[in-house]
Coordinates of C-alpha atoms and ligand atoms in Angstrom, one line a residue:
X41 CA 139.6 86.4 76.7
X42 CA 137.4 88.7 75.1
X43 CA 135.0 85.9 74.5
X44 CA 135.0 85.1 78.2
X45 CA 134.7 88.9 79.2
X46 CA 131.3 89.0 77.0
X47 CA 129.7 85.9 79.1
X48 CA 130.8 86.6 82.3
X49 CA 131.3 89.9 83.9
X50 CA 132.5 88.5 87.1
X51 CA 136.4 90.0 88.4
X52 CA 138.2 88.6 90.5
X53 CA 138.3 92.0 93.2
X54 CA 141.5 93.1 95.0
X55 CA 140.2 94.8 97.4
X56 CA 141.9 96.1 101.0
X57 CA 140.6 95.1 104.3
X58 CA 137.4 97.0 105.5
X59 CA 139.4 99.3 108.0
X60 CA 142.2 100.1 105.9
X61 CA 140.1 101.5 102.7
X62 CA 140.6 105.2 101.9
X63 CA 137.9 107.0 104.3
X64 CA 135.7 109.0 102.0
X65 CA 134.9 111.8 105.0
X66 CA 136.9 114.1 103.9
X67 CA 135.4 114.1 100.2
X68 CA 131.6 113.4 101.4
X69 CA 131.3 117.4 102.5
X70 CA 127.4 117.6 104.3
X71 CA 126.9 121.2 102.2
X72 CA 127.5 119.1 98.8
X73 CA 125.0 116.8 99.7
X74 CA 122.8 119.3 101.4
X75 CA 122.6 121.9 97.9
X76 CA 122.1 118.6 96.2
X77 CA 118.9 117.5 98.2
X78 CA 117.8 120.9 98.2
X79 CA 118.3 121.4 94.3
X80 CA 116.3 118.3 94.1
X81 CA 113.5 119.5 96.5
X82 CA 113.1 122.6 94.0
X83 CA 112.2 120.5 91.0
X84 CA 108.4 119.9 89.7
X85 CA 106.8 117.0 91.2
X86 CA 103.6 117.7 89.4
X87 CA 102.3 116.8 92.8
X88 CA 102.4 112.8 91.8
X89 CA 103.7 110.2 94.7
X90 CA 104.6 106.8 94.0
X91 CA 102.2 104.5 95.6
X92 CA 103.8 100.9 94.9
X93 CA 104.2 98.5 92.6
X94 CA 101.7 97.9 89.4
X95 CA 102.1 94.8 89.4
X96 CA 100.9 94.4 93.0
X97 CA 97.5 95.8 91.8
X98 CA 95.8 93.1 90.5
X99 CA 92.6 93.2 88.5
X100 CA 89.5 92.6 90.7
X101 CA 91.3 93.3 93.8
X102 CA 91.4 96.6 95.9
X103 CA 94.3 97.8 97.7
X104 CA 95.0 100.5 101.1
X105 CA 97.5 103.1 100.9
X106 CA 98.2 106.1 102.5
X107 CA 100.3 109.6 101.1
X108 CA 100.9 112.5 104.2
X109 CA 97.9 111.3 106.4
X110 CA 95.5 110.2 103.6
X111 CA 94.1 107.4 103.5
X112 CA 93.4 105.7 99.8
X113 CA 91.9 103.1 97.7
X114 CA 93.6 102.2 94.7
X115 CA 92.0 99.4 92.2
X116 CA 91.7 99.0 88.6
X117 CA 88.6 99.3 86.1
X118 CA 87.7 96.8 83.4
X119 CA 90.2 98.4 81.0
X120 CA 93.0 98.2 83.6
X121 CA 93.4 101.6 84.1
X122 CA 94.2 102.4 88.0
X123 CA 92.4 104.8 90.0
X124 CA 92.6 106.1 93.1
X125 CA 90.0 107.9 95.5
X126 CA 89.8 108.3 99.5
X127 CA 90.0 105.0 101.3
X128 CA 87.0 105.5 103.4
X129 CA 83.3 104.8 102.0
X130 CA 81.1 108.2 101.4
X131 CA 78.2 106.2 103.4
X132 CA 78.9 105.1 106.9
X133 CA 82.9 105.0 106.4
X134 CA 83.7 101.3 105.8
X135 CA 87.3 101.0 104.5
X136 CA 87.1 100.6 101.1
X137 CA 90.5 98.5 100.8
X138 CA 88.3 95.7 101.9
X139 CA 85.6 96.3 98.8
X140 CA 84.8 93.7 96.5
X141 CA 86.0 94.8 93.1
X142 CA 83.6 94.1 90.4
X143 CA 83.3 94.8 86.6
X144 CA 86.0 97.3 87.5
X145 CA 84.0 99.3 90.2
X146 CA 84.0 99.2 94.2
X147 CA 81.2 97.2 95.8
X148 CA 81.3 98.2 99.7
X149 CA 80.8 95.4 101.5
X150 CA 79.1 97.1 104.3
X151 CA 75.9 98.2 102.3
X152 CA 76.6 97.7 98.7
X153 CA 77.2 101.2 97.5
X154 CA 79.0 101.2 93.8
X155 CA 81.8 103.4 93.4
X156 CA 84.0 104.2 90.1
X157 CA 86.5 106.3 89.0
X158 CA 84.1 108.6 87.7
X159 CA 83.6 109.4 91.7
X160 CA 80.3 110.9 93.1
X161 CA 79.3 113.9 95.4
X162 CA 81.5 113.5 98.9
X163 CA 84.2 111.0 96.8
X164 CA 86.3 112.4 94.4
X165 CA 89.1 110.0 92.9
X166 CA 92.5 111.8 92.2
X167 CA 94.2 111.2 89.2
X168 CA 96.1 108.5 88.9
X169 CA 98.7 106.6 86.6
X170 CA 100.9 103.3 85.9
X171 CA 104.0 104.0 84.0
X172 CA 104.3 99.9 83.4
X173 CA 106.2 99.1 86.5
X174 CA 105.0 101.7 89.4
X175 CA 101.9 103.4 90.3
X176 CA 101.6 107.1 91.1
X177 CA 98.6 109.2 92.1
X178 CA 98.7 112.8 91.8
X179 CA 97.6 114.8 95.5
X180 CA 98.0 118.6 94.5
X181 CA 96.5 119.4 98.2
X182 CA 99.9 117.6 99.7
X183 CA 102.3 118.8 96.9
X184 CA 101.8 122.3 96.9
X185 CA 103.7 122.5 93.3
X186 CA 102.0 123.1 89.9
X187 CA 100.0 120.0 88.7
X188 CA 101.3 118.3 85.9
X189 CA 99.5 115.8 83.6
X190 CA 101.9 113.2 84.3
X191 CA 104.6 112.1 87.0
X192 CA 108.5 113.0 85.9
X193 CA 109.4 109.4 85.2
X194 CA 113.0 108.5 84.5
X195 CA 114.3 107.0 81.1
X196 CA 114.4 102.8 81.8
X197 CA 115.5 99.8 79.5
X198 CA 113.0 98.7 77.0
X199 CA 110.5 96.4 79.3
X200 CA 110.9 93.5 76.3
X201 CA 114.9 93.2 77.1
X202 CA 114.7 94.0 80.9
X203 CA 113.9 92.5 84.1
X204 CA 111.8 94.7 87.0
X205 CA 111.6 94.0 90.8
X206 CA 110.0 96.3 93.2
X207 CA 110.5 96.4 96.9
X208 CA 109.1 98.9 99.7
X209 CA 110.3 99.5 103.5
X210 CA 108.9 101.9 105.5
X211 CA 111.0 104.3 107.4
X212 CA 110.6 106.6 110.3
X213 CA 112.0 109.8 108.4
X214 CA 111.0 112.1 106.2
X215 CA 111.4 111.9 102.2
X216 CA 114.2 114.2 102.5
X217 CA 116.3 111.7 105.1
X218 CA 116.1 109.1 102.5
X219 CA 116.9 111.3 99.2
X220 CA 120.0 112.7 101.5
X221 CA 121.1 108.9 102.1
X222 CA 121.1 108.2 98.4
X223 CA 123.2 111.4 97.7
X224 CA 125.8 110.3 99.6
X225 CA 127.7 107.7 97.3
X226 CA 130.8 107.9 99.5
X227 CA 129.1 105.7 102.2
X228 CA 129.1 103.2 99.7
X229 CA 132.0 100.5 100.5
X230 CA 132.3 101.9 103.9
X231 CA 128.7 101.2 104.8
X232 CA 127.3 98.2 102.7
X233 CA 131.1 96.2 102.7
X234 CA 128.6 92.5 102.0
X235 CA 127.7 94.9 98.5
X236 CA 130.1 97.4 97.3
X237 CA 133.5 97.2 96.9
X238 CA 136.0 99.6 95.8
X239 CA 133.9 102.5 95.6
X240 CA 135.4 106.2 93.9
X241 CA 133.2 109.0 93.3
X242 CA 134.2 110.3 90.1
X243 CA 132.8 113.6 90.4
X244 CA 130.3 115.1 92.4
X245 CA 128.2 118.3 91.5
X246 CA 129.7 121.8 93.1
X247 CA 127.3 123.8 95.4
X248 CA 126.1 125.7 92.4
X249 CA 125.0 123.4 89.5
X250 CA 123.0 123.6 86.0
X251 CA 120.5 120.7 86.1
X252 CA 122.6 118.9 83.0
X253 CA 126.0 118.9 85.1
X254 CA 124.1 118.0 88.8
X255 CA 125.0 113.7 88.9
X256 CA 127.7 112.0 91.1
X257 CA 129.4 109.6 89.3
X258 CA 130.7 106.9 91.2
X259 CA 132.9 103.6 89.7
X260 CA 132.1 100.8 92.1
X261 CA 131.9 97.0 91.9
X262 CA 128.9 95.0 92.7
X263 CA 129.9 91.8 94.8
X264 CA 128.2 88.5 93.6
X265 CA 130.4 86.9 96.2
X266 CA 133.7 86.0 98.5
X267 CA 136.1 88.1 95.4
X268 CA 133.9 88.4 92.9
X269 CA 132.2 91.1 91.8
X270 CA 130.9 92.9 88.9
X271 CA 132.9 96.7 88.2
X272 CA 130.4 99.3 86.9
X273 CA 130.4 103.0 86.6
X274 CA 127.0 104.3 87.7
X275 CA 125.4 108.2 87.6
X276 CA 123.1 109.3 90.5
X277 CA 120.8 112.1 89.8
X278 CA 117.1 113.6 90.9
X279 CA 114.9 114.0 88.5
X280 CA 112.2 115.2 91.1
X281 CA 112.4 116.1 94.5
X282 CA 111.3 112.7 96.0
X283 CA 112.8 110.3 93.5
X284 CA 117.1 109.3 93.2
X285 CA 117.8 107.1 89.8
X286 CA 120.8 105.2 89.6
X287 CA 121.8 104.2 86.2
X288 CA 124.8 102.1 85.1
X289 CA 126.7 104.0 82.3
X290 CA 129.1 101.9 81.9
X291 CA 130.2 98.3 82.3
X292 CA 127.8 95.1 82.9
X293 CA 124.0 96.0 82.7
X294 CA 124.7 99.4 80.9
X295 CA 121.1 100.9 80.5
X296 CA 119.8 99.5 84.2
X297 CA 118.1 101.8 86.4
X298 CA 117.6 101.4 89.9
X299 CA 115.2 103.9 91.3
X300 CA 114.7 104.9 95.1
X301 CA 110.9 106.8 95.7
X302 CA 110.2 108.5 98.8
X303 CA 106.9 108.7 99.7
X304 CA 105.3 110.7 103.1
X305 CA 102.6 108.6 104.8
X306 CA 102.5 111.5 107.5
X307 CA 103.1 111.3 111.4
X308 CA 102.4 108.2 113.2
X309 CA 100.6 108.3 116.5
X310 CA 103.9 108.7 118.3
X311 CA 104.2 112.1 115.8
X312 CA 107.5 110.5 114.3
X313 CA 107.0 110.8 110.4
X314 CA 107.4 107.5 108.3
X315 CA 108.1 107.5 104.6
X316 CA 107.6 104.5 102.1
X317 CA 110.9 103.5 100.4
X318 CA 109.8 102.3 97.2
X319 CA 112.5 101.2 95.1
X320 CA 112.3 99.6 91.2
X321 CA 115.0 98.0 90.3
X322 CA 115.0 97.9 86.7
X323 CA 118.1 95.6 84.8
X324 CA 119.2 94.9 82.1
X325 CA 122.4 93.6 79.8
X326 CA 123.1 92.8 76.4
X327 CA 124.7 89.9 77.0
X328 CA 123.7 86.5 75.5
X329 CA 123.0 84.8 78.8
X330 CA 120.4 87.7 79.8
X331 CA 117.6 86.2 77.5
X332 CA 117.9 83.5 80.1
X333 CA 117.5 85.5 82.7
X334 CA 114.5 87.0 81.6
X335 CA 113.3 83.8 81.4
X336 CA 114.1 83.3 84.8
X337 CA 112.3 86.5 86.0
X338 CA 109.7 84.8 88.6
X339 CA 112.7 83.3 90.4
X340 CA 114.9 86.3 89.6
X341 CA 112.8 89.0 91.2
X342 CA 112.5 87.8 95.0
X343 CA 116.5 88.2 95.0
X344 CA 116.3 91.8 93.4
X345 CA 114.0 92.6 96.0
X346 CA 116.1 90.4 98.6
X347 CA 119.0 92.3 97.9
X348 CA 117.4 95.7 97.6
X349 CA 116.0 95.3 101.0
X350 CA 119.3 94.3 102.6
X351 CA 120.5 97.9 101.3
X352 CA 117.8 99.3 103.0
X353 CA 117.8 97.6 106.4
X354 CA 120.9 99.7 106.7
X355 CA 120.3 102.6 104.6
X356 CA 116.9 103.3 106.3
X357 CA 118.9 103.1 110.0
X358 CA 120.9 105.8 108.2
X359 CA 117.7 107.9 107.2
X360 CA 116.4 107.6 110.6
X361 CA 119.3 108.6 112.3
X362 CA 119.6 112.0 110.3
X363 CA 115.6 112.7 110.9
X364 CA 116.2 111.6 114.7
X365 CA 119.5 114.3 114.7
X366 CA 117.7 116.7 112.5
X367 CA 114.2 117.2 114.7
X368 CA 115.8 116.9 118.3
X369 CA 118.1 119.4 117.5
X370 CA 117.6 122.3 119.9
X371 CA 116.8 125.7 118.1
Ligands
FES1106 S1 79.6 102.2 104.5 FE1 79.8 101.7 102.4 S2 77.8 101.4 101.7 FE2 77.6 101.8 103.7
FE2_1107 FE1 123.4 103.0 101.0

């Protein structure tokens, strides 16, 4: 038995019928949530956003973004090292997502003028960095916080024994709506039945809260499918205002990380706010069959991201329906 138990985490899961689970209303109080999210908003940023995957910036190619209205170009140099600078060319404009990247430095394809991370006058690059699975840029005009040298990252697996998968949405919301979402673990089963099954928050953090006590802990199991599933107890916490890290402390894939990243792109021209959803999933196990897995991490990650993005689909309807309550509300 306990031979089996180390190869394959799957359980059999008794679980009631969606409507006649325990509602969780009662115990998700709005105020808990809310001194959460606003705990969170309080902590340094640094000023750094997440801007997308690092692997989705590829040597020689330049990519668009955008953080709260700006509009950025994001490549790397020779070395690899990512910068970031405004997306639109100091000449005539051109948008520099479409320059040719070469020997590490912006070509614009409209007249030719060679840009690098070193910037020049009318074109100054922010500082940017790639933490091995995301990368960040660092905007101290949008954050409005101290700077700090480097983003707050979260503690992951060792990359060598781990498997990463990134996936973005975009929401219309603000960063808040989606950091709210993620502190509420009680939706869990309710809300995402096809995921979660036989959700109980543990604990949650009280209205006042050191920053060492301020998690919920929630013991949930992770369907696979039909009755199986996977049991796990997993922490949620903020370690800065616009990032929510889920780790599993305990069960299958102890160590794994998932981590949600909110990012502002700023008003869209119907002056409804989107956000970027950035989420790294980051797993991994100790059991024999991983190695496998990791092997398997080209096929492996599409899922992650396929089943990430499921999450979202609904989770995002969620975000938007609290920004939609939230800014029509009459004053
Ligand atoms: S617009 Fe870029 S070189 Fe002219
Ligand atoms: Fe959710």
């Amino acid at each position: 038995m306990a031979l089996t138990a180390r190869f394959n985490p799957l359980r059999l899961l008794r679980t009631p019928a969606w409507p006649d689970q325990a509602p969780t209303w009662a115990d998700a109080k709005p105020a808990v949530i809310d001194a959460a999210l606003r705990r969170a908003e309080a902590r340094p940023s640094g000023n750094w956003f997440v801007l997308g995957a690092s692997s989705e910036l590829r040597p020689g190619r330049a990519l668009g973004r955008g953080v709260a209205g700006i509009e950025l170009v994001v490549w790397r140099d020779s070395e690899g090292a990512p910068h970031v600078g405004p997306g639109a060319c100091p000449h005539l404009g051109a948008p520099l997502c479409d320059a040719a990247v070469t020997e590490g430095r912006l070509l614009c394809r409209w007249h030719g003028l060679s840009l690098d991370g070193a910037g020049r006058p009318g074109w100054r690059p922010w500082p940017a960095h790639d933490d091995g699975v995301l990368i960040w840029v660092r905007l101290d005009e949008i954050g409005g916080q101290d700077s700090l040298p480097a983003p707050v990252l979260t503690t992951r697996p060792p990359a060598e024994s781990s498997v990463s998968a990134v996936m973005t949405m975009i929401g219309r919301c603000e960063p808040a709506d989606v950091v709210a979402n993620r502190l509420d673990p009680w939706h869990g089963s309710w809300f995402h039945p096809y995921s979660f099954a036989n959700l109980r928050v543990v604990s949650a953090p009280g209205l006042d809260c050191a920053d060492a006590e301020d998690r919920f802990v929630v013991q949930v199991a992770y369907r696979v499918g039909g009755p199986l599933g996977v049991p796990v107890t997993a922490e949620f916490s903020c370690p800065e205002p616009r990032t929510v890290v889920m780790t599993i402390v305990d069960g299958d894939g102890a160590g794994s990380v998932v981590e949600t990243h909110a990012t502002p792109l700023g008003p869209g021209r119907d002056g409804i706010h989107r956000t970027a959803v950035v989420e790294a999933t980051v797993a991994h196990s100790d059991r024999p069959g991983f190695t496998v897995a990791r092997a398997l991490a080209p096929a492996l990650r599409p899922l992650m991201r396929r089943a990430a993005a499921r999450l979202w689909r609904d989770d995002l309807a969620y975000a938007e329906r609290r920004y939609t309550q939230r800014t029509s509300r009459p004053s």
